[in-house]
mmCIF file of C-alpha atoms in Angstrom:
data_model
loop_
_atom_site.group_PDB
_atom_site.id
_atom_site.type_symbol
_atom_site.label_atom_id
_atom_site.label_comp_id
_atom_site.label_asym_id
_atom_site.label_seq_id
_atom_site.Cartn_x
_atom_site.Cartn_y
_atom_site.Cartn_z
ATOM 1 C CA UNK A 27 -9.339 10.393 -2.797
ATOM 2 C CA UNK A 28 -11.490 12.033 -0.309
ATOM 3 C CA UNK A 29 -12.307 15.070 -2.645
ATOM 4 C CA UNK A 30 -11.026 18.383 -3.668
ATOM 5 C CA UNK A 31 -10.462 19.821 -0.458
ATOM 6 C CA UNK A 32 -7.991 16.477 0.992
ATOM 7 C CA UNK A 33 -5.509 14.028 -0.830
ATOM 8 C CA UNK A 34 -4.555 10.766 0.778
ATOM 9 C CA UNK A 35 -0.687 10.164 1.010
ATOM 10 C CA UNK A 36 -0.253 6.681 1.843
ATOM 11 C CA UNK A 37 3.584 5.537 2.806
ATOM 12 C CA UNK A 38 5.709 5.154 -0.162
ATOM 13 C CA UNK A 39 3.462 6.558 -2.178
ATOM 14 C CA UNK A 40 3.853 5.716 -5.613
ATOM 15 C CA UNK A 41 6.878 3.538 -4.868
ATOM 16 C CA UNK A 42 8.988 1.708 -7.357
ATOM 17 C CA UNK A 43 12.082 0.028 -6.439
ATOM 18 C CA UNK A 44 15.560 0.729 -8.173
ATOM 19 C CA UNK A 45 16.557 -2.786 -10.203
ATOM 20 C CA UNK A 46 18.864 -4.122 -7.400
ATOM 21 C CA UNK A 47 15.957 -3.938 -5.209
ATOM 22 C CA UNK A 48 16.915 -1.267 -2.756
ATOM 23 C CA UNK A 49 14.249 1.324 -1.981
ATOM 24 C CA UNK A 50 13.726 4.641 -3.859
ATOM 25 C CA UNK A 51 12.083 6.655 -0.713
ATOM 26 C CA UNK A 52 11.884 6.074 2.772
ATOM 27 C CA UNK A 53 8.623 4.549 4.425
ATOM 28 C CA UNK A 54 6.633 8.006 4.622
ATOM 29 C CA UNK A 55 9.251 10.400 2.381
ATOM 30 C CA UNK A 56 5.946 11.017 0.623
ATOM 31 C CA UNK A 57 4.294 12.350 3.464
ATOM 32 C CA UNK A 58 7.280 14.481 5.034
ATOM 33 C CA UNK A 59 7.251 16.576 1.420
ATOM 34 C CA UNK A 60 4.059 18.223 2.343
ATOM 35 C CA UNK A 61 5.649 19.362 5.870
ATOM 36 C CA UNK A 62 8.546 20.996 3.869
ATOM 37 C CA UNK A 63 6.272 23.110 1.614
ATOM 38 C CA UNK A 64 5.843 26.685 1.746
ATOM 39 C CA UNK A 65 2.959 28.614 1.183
ATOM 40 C CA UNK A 66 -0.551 28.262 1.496
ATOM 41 C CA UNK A 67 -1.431 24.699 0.307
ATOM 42 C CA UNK A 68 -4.755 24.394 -0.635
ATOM 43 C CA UNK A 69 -5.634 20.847 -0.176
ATOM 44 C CA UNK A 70 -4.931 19.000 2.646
ATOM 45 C CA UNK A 71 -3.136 15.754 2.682
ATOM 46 C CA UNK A 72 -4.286 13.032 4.795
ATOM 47 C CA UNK A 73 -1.409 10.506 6.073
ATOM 48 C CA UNK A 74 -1.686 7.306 6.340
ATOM 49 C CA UNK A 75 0.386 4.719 7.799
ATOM 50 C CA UNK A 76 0.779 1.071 7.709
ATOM 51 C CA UNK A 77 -2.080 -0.877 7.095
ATOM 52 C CA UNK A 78 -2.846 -5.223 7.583
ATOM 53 C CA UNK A 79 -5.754 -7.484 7.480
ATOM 54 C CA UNK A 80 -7.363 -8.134 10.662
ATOM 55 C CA UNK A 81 -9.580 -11.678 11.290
ATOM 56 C CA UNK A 82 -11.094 -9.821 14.447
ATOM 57 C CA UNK A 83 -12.417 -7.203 11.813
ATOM 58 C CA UNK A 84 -12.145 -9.939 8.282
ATOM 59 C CA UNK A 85 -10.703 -6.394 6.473
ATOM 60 C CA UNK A 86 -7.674 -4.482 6.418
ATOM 61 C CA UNK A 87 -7.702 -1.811 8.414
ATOM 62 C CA UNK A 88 -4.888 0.488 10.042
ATOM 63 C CA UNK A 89 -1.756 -0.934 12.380
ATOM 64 C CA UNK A 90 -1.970 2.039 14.484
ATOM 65 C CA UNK A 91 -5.425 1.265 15.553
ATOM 66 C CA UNK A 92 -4.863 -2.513 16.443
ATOM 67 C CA UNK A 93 -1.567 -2.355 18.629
ATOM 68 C CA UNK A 94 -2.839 -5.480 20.233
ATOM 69 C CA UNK A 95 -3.406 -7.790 17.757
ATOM 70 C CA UNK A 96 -1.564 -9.791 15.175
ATOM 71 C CA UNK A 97 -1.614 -8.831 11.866
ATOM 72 C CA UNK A 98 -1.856 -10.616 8.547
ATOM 73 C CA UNK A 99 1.257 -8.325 6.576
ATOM 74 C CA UNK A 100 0.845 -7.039 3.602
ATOM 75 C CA UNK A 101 3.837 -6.726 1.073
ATOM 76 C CA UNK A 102 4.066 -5.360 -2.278
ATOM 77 C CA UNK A 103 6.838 -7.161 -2.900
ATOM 78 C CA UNK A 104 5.667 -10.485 -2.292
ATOM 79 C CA UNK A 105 2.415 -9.795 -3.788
ATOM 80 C CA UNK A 106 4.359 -8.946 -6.944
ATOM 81 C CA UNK A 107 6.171 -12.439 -6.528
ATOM 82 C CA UNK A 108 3.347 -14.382 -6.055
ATOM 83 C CA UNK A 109 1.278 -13.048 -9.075
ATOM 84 C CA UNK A 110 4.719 -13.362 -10.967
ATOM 85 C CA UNK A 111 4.638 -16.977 -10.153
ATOM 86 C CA UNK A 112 0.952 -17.407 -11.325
ATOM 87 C CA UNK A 113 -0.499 -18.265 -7.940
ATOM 88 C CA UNK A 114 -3.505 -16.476 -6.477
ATOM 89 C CA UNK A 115 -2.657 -13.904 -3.704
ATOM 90 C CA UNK A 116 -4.431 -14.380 -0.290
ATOM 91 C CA UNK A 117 -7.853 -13.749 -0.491
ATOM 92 C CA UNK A 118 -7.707 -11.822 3.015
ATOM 93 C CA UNK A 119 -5.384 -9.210 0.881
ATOM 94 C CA UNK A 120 -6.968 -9.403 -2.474
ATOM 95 C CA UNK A 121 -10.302 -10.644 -4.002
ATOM 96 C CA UNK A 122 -9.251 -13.957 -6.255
ATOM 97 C CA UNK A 123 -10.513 -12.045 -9.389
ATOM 98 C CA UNK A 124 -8.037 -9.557 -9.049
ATOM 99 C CA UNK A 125 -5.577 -12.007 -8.736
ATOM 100 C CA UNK A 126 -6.655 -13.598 -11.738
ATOM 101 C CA UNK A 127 -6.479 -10.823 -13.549
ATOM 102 C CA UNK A 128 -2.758 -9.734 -12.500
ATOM 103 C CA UNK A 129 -1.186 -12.877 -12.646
ATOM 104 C CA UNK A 130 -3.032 -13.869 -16.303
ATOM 105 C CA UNK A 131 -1.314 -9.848 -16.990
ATOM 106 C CA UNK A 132 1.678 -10.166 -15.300
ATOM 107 C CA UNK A 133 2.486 -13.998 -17.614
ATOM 108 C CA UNK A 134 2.038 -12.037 -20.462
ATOM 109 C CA UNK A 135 4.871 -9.521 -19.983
#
């Protein structure tokens, strides 16, 4: 969150698959919403796309801004799968305590 003045939509914003798998929204749904509204909104949402770690950079940045490059993906749904399994998400994605954490979580439910 930026603040009280902008909100940052990110695409699929708070996404959640239906149980067959199949997707619930489109890739930036969330974002179109605030096109459709009328009035005067008062805070100002700021879009953003998809995003991928970078080894030029060694952080995850923005696709948009690295059109030349190849990206390390990240998926939700594999990260899910992996922490499901009990292995340790890619450290270029996520710091190995948070994957700790998750996957100790996740073997409990």
């Amino acid at each position: 969150n930026m603040g009280y003045t902008h909100i940052v939509i990110g695409r699929k914003h708070a996404d959640a698959p239906y149980a067959d798998g199949s997707a619930i929204w489109g890739d930036f749904d969330a974002q179109e919403i605030f096109n459709e509204l009328n009035g005067d909104l008062k805070i100002q949402p700021v879009n953003v796309g998809f995003a991928a770690y970078y080894d030029s950079m060694g952080r995850v940045d923005l696709m948009e801004n690295h059109a030349d490059e190849k990206p390390v993906f990240i998926s939700g749904k594999d990260v899910r799968a992996t922490l499901q399994k009990g292995e340790m998400v890619d450290p270029r994605i996520m710091r190995e305590s948070t994957s700790e954490i998750l996957a100790a979580a996740m073997a409990q439910s």
